[in-house]
Amino acid sequence: MVKKIKNVLFICFGNTARSPAAEGIAKALKRDKYQKELKDVHFDSAGFFNVYKTAQPETKAYLKTNWNIDFSDFKGKLMDDELLEKQDLILAMQERHIKRLKRKFKHLNNIQEKAHILLEYAEIGEDSNIKDPVNLTEKEYNEIMKSVENGVVESIKKIIRINESSK
């Protein structure tokens, strides 16, 4: 029997653009569309480092405009043993994040099994890496946010299927 997924962590390097966007979108989907199905599922995000301590202004604007999520009080966080241990599923934006995670935290239980690239987990597209949108044009930034959004939407559907099959 597959274990229910209750804690999902989205990760990227700095926890300022992609992973906060993924967290916000997941929370909006839970609020607006899947209250019952995701009632017991918690979403969070973190990074390997956090220079800015908050989400990028472009990420906050994207979440507000497209998902009616106010992330003005978002505080970025760093990954640590305690945060990672409690996760059932860790979704990264790029393969290099997975490699770094598995190298840096190889001492943690099940880290190899519970960490996946977001777009691979969601079974979307050819290239599973979502590049860092920092310092790109607004059009490029929005394209990257759309990739994050698509990955989160499909991952949420998969999480719901897994959780329903493990009742």
PDB file of C-alpha atoms in Angstrom:
ATOM      1  CA  MET A   1       0.000   0.000   0.000  1.00  0.00           C
ATOM      2  CA  VAL A   2       1.266   3.455  -0.925  1.00  0.00           C
ATOM      3  CA  LYS A   3       1.730   5.916   1.918  1.00  0.00           C
ATOM      4  CA  LYS A   4      -0.504   8.991   1.961  1.00  0.00           C
ATOM      5  CA  ILE A   5       1.201  12.250   1.037  1.00  0.00           C
ATOM      6  CA  LYS A   6       0.617  14.838   3.755  1.00  0.00           C
ATOM      7  CA  ASN A   7       3.673  17.118   3.549  1.00  0.00           C
ATOM      8  CA  VAL A   8       4.971  18.476   0.240  1.00  0.00           C
ATOM      9  CA  LEU A   9       8.049  20.684  -0.063  1.00  0.00           C
ATOM     10  CA  PHE A  10       8.938  22.629  -3.213  1.00  0.00           C
ATOM     11  CA  ILE A  11      12.630  23.498  -3.524  1.00  0.00           C
ATOM     12  CA  CYS A  12      14.953  25.610  -5.648  1.00  0.00           C
ATOM     13  CA  PHE A  13      18.281  27.286  -4.940  1.00  0.00           C
ATOM     14  CA  GLY A  14      17.223  30.547  -3.342  1.00  0.00           C
ATOM     15  CA  ASN A  15      13.550  30.111  -2.349  1.00  0.00           C
ATOM     16  CA  THR A  16      12.743  33.462  -3.940  1.00  0.00           C
ATOM     17  CA  ALA A  17      11.052  32.710  -7.289  1.00  0.00           C
ATOM     18  CA  ARG A  18      10.149  29.190  -8.420  1.00  0.00           C
ATOM     19  CA  SER A  19       9.613  27.363  -5.133  1.00  0.00           C
ATOM     20  CA  PRO A  20       7.563  30.158  -3.503  1.00  0.00           C
ATOM     21  CA  ALA A  21       5.458  30.307  -6.682  1.00  0.00           C
ATOM     22  CA  ALA A  22       4.896  26.547  -6.498  1.00  0.00           C
ATOM     23  CA  GLU A  23       3.942  26.790  -2.823  1.00  0.00           C
ATOM     24  CA  GLY A  24       1.530  29.653  -3.516  1.00  0.00           C
ATOM     25  CA  ILE A  25      -0.109  27.908  -6.464  1.00  0.00           C
ATOM     26  CA  ALA A  26      -0.521  24.678  -4.472  1.00  0.00           C
ATOM     27  CA  LYS A  27      -2.121  26.597  -1.599  1.00  0.00           C
ATOM     28  CA  ALA A  28      -4.440  28.410  -4.033  1.00  0.00           C
ATOM     29  CA  LEU A  29      -5.507  25.100  -5.593  1.00  0.00           C
ATOM     30  CA  LYS A  30      -6.180  23.719  -2.125  1.00  0.00           C
ATOM     31  CA  ARG A  31      -8.210  26.826  -1.216  1.00  0.00           C
ATOM     32  CA  ASP A  32     -10.150  27.176  -4.472  1.00  0.00           C
ATOM     33  CA  LYS A  33     -10.550  23.744  -6.023  1.00  0.00           C
ATOM     34  CA  TYR A  34      -9.474  20.853  -3.833  1.00  0.00           C
ATOM     35  CA  GLN A  35     -10.439  21.780  -0.236  1.00  0.00           C
ATOM     36  CA  LYS A  36     -11.732  18.303   0.529  1.00  0.00           C
ATOM     37  CA  GLU A  37      -9.082  16.315  -1.358  1.00  0.00           C
ATOM     38  CA  LEU A  38      -6.152  18.300   0.069  1.00  0.00           C
ATOM     39  CA  LYS A  39      -7.605  18.915   3.536  1.00  0.00           C
ATOM     40  CA  ASP A  40      -4.760  17.061   5.265  1.00  0.00           C
ATOM     41  CA  VAL A  41      -1.973  18.083   2.865  1.00  0.00           C
ATOM     42  CA  HIS A  42       0.485  20.822   3.847  1.00  0.00           C
ATOM     43  CA  PHE A  43       2.588  22.723   1.282  1.00  0.00           C
ATOM     44  CA  ASP A  44       5.855  24.540   1.961  1.00  0.00           C
ATOM     45  CA  SER A  45       8.973  25.712   0.130  1.00  0.00           C
ATOM     46  CA  ALA A  46      12.663  26.146   0.884  1.00  0.00           C
ATOM     47  CA  GLY A  47      16.049  26.709  -0.706  1.00  0.00           C
ATOM     48  CA  PHE A  48      19.716  25.902  -0.245  1.00  0.00           C
ATOM     49  CA  PHE A  49      20.392  29.572   0.473  1.00  0.00           C
ATOM     50  CA  ASN A  50      18.247  32.677   0.746  1.00  0.00           C
ATOM     51  CA  VAL A  51      19.923  35.951  -0.087  1.00  0.00           C
ATOM     52  CA  TYR A  52      16.776  38.076  -0.304  1.00  0.00           C
ATOM     53  CA  LYS A  53      14.779  36.572   2.598  1.00  0.00           C
ATOM     54  CA  THR A  54      11.547  37.051   0.622  1.00  0.00           C
ATOM     55  CA  ALA A  55       9.985  36.161  -2.719  1.00  0.00           C
ATOM     56  CA  GLN A  56      10.945  38.145  -5.812  1.00  0.00           C
ATOM     57  CA  PRO A  57       8.540  41.038  -6.557  1.00  0.00           C
ATOM     58  CA  GLU A  58       7.722  39.403  -9.911  1.00  0.00           C
ATOM     59  CA  THR A  59       6.733  36.176  -8.158  1.00  0.00           C
ATOM     60  CA  LYS A  60       4.519  38.029  -5.695  1.00  0.00           C
ATOM     61  CA  ALA A  61       2.873  39.924  -8.578  1.00  0.00           C
ATOM     62  CA  TYR A  62       2.317  36.707 -10.554  1.00  0.00           C
ATOM     63  CA  LEU A  63       0.680  35.001  -7.578  1.00  0.00           C
ATOM     64  CA  LYS A  64      -1.518  38.017  -6.821  1.00  0.00           C
ATOM     65  CA  THR A  65      -2.613  38.547 -10.432  1.00  0.00           C
ATOM     66  CA  ASN A  66      -3.100  34.933 -11.475  1.00  0.00           C
ATOM     67  CA  TRP A  67      -4.022  33.153  -8.242  1.00  0.00           C
ATOM     68  CA  ASN A  68      -5.259  35.868  -5.851  1.00  0.00           C
ATOM     69  CA  ILE A  69      -2.540  34.904  -3.375  1.00  0.00           C
ATOM     70  CA  ASP A  70      -0.969  37.630  -1.253  1.00  0.00           C
ATOM     71  CA  PHE A  71       2.629  36.594  -0.603  1.00  0.00           C
ATOM     72  CA  SER A  72       3.723  40.015   0.668  1.00  0.00           C
ATOM     73  CA  ASP A  73       4.573  38.458   4.036  1.00  0.00           C
ATOM     74  CA  PHE A  74       6.418  35.451   2.544  1.00  0.00           C
ATOM     75  CA  LYS A  75       9.673  34.648   4.331  1.00  0.00           C
ATOM     76  CA  GLY A  76      12.119  32.399   2.520  1.00  0.00           C
ATOM     77  CA  LYS A  77      13.589  29.509   4.433  1.00  0.00           C
ATOM     78  CA  LEU A  78      16.570  27.238   4.226  1.00  0.00           C
ATOM     79  CA  MET A  79      16.397  23.472   4.015  1.00  0.00           C
ATOM     80  CA  ASP A  80      17.545  21.643   7.101  1.00  0.00           C
ATOM     81  CA  ASP A  81      17.321  18.112   8.455  1.00  0.00           C
ATOM     82  CA  GLU A  82      14.155  18.744  10.455  1.00  0.00           C
ATOM     83  CA  LEU A  83      12.238  20.305   7.562  1.00  0.00           C
ATOM     84  CA  LEU A  84      13.282  17.599   5.097  1.00  0.00           C
ATOM     85  CA  GLU A  85      12.647  14.674   7.466  1.00  0.00           C
ATOM     86  CA  LYS A  86       8.967  15.528   7.880  1.00  0.00           C
ATOM     87  CA  GLN A  87       8.285  15.692   4.129  1.00  0.00           C
ATOM     88  CA  ASP A  88       6.530  12.902   2.265  1.00  0.00           C
ATOM     89  CA  LEU A  89       7.343  14.436  -1.113  1.00  0.00           C
ATOM     90  CA  ILE A  90      10.021  16.913  -2.198  1.00  0.00           C
ATOM     91  CA  LEU A  91       9.643  18.516  -5.626  1.00  0.00           C
ATOM     92  CA  ALA A  92      12.615  20.356  -7.119  1.00  0.00           C
ATOM     93  CA  MET A  93      12.732  22.714 -10.082  1.00  0.00           C
ATOM     94  CA  GLN A  94      15.881  21.262 -11.650  1.00  0.00           C
ATOM     95  CA  GLU A  95      17.885  18.058 -11.737  1.00  0.00           C
ATOM     96  CA  ARG A  96      20.852  19.853 -10.163  1.00  0.00           C
ATOM     97  CA  HIS A  97      18.693  20.652  -7.129  1.00  0.00           C
ATOM     98  CA  ILE A  98      17.959  16.939  -6.709  1.00  0.00           C
ATOM     99  CA  LYS A  99      21.630  16.033  -7.043  1.00  0.00           C
ATOM    100  CA  ARG A 100      22.647  18.664  -4.502  1.00  0.00           C
ATOM    101  CA  LEU A 101      19.855  17.665  -2.120  1.00  0.00           C
ATOM    102  CA  LYS A 102      20.791  13.984  -2.260  1.00  0.00           C
ATOM    103  CA  ARG A 103      24.471  14.802  -1.780  1.00  0.00           C
ATOM    104  CA  LYS A 104      24.051  17.322   1.036  1.00  0.00           C
ATOM    105  CA  PHE A 105      21.358  15.400   2.922  1.00  0.00           C
ATOM    106  CA  LYS A 106      22.260  11.785   2.075  1.00  0.00           C
ATOM    107  CA  HIS A 107      22.201  10.937   5.785  1.00  0.00           C
ATOM    108  CA  LEU A 108      18.422  11.486   5.958  1.00  0.00           C
ATOM    109  CA  ASN A 109      15.952   8.605   5.778  1.00  0.00           C
ATOM    110  CA  ASN A 110      14.291   8.088   2.402  1.00  0.00           C
ATOM    111  CA  ILE A 111      15.701  11.269   0.833  1.00  0.00           C
ATOM    112  CA  GLN A 112      16.487   9.301  -2.336  1.00  0.00           C
ATOM    113  CA  GLU A 113      12.919   8.027  -2.672  1.00  0.00           C
ATOM    114  CA  LYS A 114      10.930  11.132  -1.811  1.00  0.00           C
ATOM    115  CA  ALA A 115      12.797  13.724  -3.921  1.00  0.00           C
ATOM    116  CA  HIS A 116      11.730  14.290  -7.541  1.00  0.00           C
ATOM    117  CA  ILE A 117      11.958  16.926 -10.261  1.00  0.00           C
ATOM    118  CA  LEU A 118       8.599  18.740 -10.419  1.00  0.00           C
ATOM    119  CA  LEU A 119       7.948  18.331 -14.148  1.00  0.00           C
ATOM    120  CA  GLU A 120       9.065  14.683 -14.145  1.00  0.00           C
ATOM    121  CA  TYR A 121       6.797  13.924 -11.198  1.00  0.00           C
ATOM    122  CA  ALA A 122       3.969  15.695 -13.035  1.00  0.00           C
ATOM    123  CA  GLU A 123       4.856  13.748 -16.196  1.00  0.00           C
ATOM    124  CA  ILE A 124       5.083  16.907 -18.301  1.00  0.00           C
ATOM    125  CA  GLY A 125       7.264  17.674 -21.294  1.00  0.00           C
ATOM    126  CA  GLU A 126      10.624  16.801 -22.718  1.00  0.00           C
ATOM    127  CA  ASP A 127      12.867  19.049 -20.622  1.00  0.00           C
ATOM    128  CA  SER A 128      12.129  18.623 -16.954  1.00  0.00           C
ATOM    129  CA  ASN A 129      14.321  21.518 -15.783  1.00  0.00           C
ATOM    130  CA  ILE A 130      12.658  24.842 -15.000  1.00  0.00           C
ATOM    131  CA  LYS A 131      15.380  27.465 -15.256  1.00  0.00           C
ATOM    132  CA  ASP A 132      15.878  30.269 -12.770  1.00  0.00           C
ATOM    133  CA  PRO A 133      13.837  33.318 -13.889  1.00  0.00           C
ATOM    134  CA  VAL A 134      15.853  35.909 -11.962  1.00  0.00           C
ATOM    135  CA  ASN A 135      17.142  38.718 -14.218  1.00  0.00           C
ATOM    136  CA  LEU A 136      15.116  37.607 -17.241  1.00  0.00           C
ATOM    137  CA  THR A 137      12.584  39.637 -19.211  1.00  0.00           C
ATOM    138  CA  GLU A 138       8.988  39.834 -18.000  1.00  0.00           C
ATOM    139  CA  LYS A 139       7.884  37.564 -20.865  1.00  0.00           C
ATOM    140  CA  GLU A 140      10.529  34.945 -19.996  1.00  0.00           C
ATOM    141  CA  TYR A 141       9.689  35.214 -16.293  1.00  0.00           C
ATOM    142  CA  ASN A 142       5.997  34.616 -16.986  1.00  0.00           C
ATOM    143  CA  GLU A 143       6.790  31.635 -19.246  1.00  0.00           C
ATOM    144  CA  ILE A 144       8.801  30.083 -16.420  1.00  0.00           C
ATOM    145  CA  MET A 145       6.019  30.767 -13.920  1.00  0.00           C
ATOM    146  CA  LYS A 146       3.584  29.068 -16.328  1.00  0.00           C
ATOM    147  CA  SER A 147       5.858  25.975 -16.359  1.00  0.00           C
ATOM    148  CA  VAL A 148       5.869  25.972 -12.549  1.00  0.00           C
ATOM    149  CA  GLU A 149       2.089  26.360 -12.568  1.00  0.00           C
ATOM    150  CA  ASN A 150       1.574  23.457 -14.989  1.00  0.00           C
ATOM    151  CA  GLY A 151       3.894  21.253 -12.935  1.00  0.00           C
ATOM    152  CA  VAL A 152       2.080  22.058  -9.702  1.00  0.00           C
ATOM    153  CA  VAL A 153      -1.388  21.521 -11.195  1.00  0.00           C
ATOM    154  CA  GLU A 154      -0.469  18.080 -12.555  1.00  0.00           C
ATOM    155  CA  SER A 155       1.446  17.117  -9.390  1.00  0.00           C
ATOM    156  CA  ILE A 156      -1.574  18.023  -7.255  1.00  0.00           C
ATOM    157  CA  LYS A 157      -3.762  15.749  -9.379  1.00  0.00           C
ATOM    158  CA  LYS A 158      -1.236  12.936  -8.916  1.00  0.00           C
ATOM    159  CA  ILE A 159      -1.062  13.524  -5.139  1.00  0.00           C
ATOM    160  CA  ILE A 160      -4.858  13.351  -4.957  1.00  0.00           C
ATOM    161  CA  ARG A 161      -4.885  10.063  -6.923  1.00  0.00           C
ATOM    162  CA  ILE A 162      -2.208   8.588  -4.642  1.00  0.00           C
ATOM    163  CA  ASN A 163      -4.001   9.710  -1.487  1.00  0.00           C
ATOM    164  CA  GLU A 164      -7.351   8.382  -2.694  1.00  0.00           C
ATOM    165  CA  SER A 165      -5.802   5.003  -3.523  1.00  0.00           C
ATOM    166  CA  SER A 166      -4.270   4.697  -0.043  1.00  0.00           C
ATOM    167  CA  LYS A 167      -7.497   5.146   1.938  1.00  0.00           C
TER     168      LYS A 167
END
